[in-house]
PDB file of C-alpha atoms and ligand atoms in Angstrom:
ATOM      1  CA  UNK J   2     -14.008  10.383   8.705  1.00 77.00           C
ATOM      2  CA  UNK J   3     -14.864   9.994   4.974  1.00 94.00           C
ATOM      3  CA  UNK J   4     -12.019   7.925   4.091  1.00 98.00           C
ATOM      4  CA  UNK J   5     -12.330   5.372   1.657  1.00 98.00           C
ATOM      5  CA  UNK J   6      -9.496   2.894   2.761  1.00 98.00           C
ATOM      6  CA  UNK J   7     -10.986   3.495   6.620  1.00 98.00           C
ATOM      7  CA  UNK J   8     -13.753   1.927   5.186  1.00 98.00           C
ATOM      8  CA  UNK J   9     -12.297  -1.071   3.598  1.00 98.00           C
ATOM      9  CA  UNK J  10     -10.977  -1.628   6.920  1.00 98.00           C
ATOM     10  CA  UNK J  11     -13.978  -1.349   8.312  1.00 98.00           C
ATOM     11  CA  UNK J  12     -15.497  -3.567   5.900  1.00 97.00           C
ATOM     12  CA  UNK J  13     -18.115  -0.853   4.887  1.00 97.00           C
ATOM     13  CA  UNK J  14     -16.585  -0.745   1.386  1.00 98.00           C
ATOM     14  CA  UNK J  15     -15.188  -4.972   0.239  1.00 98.00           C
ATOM     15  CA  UNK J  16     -11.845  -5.325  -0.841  1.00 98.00           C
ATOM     16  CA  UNK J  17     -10.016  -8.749  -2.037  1.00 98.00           C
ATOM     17  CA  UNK J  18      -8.295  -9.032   1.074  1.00 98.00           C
ATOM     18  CA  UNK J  19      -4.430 -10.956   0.879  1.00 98.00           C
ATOM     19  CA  UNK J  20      -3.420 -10.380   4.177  1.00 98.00           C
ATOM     20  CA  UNK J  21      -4.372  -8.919   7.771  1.00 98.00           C
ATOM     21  CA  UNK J  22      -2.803  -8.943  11.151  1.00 98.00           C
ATOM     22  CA  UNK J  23      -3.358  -6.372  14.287  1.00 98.00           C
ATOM     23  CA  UNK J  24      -1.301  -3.664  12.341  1.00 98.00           C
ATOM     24  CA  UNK J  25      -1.946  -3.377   9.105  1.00 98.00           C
ATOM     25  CA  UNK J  26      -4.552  -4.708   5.836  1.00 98.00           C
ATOM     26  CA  UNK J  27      -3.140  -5.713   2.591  1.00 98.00           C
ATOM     27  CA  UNK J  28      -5.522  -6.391  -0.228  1.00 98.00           C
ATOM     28  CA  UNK J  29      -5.943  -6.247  -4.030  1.00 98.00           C
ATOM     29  CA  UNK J  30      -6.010  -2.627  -5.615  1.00 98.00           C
ATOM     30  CA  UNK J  31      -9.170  -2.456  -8.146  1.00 98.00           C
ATOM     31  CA  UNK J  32      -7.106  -1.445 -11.129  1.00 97.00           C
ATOM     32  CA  UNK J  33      -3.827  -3.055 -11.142  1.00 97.00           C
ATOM     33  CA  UNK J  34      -0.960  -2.240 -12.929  1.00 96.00           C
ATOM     34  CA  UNK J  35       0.562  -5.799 -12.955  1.00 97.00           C
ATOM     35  CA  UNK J  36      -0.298  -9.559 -12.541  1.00 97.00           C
ATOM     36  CA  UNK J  37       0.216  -8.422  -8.437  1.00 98.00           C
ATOM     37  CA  UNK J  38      -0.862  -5.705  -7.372  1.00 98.00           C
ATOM     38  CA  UNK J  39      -1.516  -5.044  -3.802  1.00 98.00           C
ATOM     39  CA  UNK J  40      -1.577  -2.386  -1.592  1.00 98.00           C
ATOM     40  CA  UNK J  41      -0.712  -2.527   2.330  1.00 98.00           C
ATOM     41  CA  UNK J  42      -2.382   0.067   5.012  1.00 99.00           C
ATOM     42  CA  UNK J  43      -1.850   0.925   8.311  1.00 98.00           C
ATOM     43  CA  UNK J  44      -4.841  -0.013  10.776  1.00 98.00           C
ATOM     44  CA  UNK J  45      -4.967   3.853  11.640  1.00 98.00           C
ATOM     45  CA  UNK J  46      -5.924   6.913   9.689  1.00 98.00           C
ATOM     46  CA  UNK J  47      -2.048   8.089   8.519  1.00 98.00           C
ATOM     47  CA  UNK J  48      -2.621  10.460   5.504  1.00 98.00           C
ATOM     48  CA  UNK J  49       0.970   9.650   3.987  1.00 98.00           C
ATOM     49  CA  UNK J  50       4.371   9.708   4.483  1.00 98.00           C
ATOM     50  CA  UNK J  51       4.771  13.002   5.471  1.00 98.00           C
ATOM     51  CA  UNK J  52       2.431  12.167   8.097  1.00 98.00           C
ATOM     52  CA  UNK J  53       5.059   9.722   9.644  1.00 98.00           C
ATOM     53  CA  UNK J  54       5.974  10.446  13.189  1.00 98.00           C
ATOM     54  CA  UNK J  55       7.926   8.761  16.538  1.00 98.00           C
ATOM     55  CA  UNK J  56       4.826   8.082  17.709  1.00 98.00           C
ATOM     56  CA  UNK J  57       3.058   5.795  14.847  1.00 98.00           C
ATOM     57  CA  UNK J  58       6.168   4.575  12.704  1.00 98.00           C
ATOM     58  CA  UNK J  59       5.281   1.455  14.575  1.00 98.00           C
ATOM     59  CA  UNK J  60       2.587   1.047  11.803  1.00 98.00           C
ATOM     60  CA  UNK J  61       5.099   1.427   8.860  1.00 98.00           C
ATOM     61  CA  UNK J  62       7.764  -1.236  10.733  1.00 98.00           C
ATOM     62  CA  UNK J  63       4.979  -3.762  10.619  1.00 98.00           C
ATOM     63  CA  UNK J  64       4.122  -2.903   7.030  1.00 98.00           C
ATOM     64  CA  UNK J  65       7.677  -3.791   5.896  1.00 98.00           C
ATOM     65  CA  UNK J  66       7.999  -6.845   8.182  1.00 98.00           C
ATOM     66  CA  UNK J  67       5.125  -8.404   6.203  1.00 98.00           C
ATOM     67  CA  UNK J  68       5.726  -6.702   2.541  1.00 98.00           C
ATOM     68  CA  UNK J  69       7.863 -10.168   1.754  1.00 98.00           C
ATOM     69  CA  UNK J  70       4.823 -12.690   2.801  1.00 98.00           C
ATOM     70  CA  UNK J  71       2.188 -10.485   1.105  1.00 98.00           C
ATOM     71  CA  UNK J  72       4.437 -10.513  -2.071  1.00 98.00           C
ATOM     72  CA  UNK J  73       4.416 -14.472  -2.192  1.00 98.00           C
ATOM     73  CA  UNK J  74       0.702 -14.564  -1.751  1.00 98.00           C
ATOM     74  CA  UNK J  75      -0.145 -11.775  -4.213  1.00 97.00           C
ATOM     75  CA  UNK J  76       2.094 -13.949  -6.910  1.00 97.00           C
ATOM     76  CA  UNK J  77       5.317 -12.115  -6.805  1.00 97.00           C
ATOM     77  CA  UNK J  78       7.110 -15.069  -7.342  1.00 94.00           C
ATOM     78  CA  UNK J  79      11.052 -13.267  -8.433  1.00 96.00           C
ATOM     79  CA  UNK J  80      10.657 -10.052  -7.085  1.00 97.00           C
ATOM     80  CA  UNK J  81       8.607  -6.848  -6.346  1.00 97.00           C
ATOM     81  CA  UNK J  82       8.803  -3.032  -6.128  1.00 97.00           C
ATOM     82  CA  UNK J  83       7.263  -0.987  -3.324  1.00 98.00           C
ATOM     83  CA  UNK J  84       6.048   2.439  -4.225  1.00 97.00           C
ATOM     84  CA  UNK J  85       3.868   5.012  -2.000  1.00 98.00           C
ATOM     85  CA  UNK J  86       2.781   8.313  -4.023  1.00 98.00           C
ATOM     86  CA  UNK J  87       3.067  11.505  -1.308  1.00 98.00           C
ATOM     87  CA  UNK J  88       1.154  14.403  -2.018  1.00 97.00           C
ATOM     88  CA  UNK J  89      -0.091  16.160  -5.537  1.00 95.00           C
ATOM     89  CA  UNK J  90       3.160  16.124  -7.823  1.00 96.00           C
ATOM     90  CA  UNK J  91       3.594  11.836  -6.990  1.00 96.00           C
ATOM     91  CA  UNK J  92      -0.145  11.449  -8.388  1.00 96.00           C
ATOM     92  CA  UNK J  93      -1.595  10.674  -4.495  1.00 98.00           C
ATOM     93  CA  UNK J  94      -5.268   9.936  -4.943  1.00 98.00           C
ATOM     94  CA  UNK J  95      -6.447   8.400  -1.645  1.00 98.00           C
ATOM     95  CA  UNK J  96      -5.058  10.014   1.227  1.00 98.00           C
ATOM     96  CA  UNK J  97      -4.454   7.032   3.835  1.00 98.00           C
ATOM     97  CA  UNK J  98      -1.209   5.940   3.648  1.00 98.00           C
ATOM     98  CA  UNK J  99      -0.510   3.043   1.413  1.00 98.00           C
ATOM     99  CA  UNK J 100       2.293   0.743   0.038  1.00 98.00           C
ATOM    100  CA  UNK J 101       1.832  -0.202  -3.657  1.00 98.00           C
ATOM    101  CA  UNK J 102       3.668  -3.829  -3.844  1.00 98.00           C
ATOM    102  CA  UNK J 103       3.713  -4.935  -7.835  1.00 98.00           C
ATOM    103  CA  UNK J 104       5.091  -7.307  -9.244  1.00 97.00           C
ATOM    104  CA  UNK J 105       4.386 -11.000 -11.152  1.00 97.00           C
ATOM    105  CA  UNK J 106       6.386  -9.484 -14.294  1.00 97.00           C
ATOM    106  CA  UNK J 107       9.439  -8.097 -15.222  1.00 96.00           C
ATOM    107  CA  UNK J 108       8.686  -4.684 -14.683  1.00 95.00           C
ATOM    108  CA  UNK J 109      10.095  -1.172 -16.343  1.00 92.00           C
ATOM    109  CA  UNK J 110      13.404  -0.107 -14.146  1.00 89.00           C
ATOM    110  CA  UNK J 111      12.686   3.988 -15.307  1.00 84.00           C
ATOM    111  CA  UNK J 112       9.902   5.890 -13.812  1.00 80.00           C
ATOM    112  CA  UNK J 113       9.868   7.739 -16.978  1.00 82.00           C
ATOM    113  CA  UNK J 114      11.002   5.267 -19.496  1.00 77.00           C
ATOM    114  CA  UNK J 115      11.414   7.079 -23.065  1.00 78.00           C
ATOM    115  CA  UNK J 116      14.571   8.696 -21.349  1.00 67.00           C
TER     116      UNK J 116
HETATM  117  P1  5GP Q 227      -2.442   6.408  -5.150  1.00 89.12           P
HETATM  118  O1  5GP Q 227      -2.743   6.959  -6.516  1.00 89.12           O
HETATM  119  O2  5GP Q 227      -3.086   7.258  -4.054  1.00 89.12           O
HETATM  120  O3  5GP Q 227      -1.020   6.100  -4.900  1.00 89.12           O
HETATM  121  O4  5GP Q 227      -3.137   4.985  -5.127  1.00 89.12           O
HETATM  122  C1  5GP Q 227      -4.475   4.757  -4.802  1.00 89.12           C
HETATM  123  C2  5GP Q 227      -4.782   3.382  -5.317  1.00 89.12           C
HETATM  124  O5  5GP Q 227      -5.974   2.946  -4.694  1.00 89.12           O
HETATM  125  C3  5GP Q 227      -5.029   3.310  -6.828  1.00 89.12           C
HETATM  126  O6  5GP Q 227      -4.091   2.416  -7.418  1.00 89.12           O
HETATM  127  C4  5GP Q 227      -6.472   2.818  -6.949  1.00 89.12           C
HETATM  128  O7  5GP Q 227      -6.648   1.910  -8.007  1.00 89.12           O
HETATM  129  C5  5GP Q 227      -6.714   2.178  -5.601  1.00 89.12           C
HETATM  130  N1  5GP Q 227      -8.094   2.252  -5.143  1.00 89.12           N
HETATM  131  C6  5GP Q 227      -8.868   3.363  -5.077  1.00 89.12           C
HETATM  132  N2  5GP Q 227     -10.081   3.075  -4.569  1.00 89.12           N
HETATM  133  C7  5GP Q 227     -10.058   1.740  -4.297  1.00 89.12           C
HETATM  134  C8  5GP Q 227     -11.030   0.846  -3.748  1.00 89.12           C
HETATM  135  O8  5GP Q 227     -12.153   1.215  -3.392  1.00 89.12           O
HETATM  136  N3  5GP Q 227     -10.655  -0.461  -3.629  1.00 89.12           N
HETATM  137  C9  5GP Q 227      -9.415  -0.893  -3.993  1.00 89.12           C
HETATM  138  N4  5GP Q 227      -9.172  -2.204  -3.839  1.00 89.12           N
HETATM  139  N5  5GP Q 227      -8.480  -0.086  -4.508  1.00 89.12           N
HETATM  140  C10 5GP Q 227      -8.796   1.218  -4.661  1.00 89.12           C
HETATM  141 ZN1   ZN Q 228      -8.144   6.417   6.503  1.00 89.12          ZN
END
């Protein structure tokens, strides 16, 4: 499968890696957004969260279990936000599910912040 975060798994493609266990693979995303910026897989090909079934939200429990020790070691020292894009309109570019954890600065509370 030509999937570029199956690959960082893999280690065919190198990734700054923060954190790892049976489940899941947290590591630095190339162009952050903020002083931490990580993102947190599943160890299996789940294209988002409308992918999410019975059967493998086991993967997305052990995500959120660790989300709180991969926020310490990524530097989100008072607080983080957790965002995963699903499908065109949310701006989705790689399609393996992922959990965007950023923080290490106060960040903007609006998603659109002029209003
Ligand atoms: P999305 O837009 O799908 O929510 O987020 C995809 C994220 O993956 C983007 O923030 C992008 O910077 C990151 N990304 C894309 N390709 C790579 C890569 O090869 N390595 C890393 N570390 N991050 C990547
Ligand atoms: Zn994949």
């Amino acid at each position: 499968m030509d999937c570029i975060f199956c690959k960082i798994i893999a280690g065919e493609i190198p990734s700054a890696k923060i954190f790892e266990n049976e489940w899941i693979y947290a590591f630095k995303d190339i162009n952050p957004e903020a002083p931490c910026h990580i993102l947190v897989i599943p160890k299996k090909h789940i294209a988002s969260m409308d992918e999410i079934t019975e059967e493998n939200s086991v993967y997305v429990s052990k995500i959120f279990e660790s989300i709180p020790e991969i926020a310490k070691l990524g530097g989100a020292e008072n607080g983080y936000r957790v965002i995963s894009n699903c499908g065109k309109d949310a701006g989705q570019t790689v399609f393996h599910l992922h959990f965007h954890v950023i923080g290490g600065t106060e960040l903007p509370i609006h998603v659109f912040p002029e209003k």
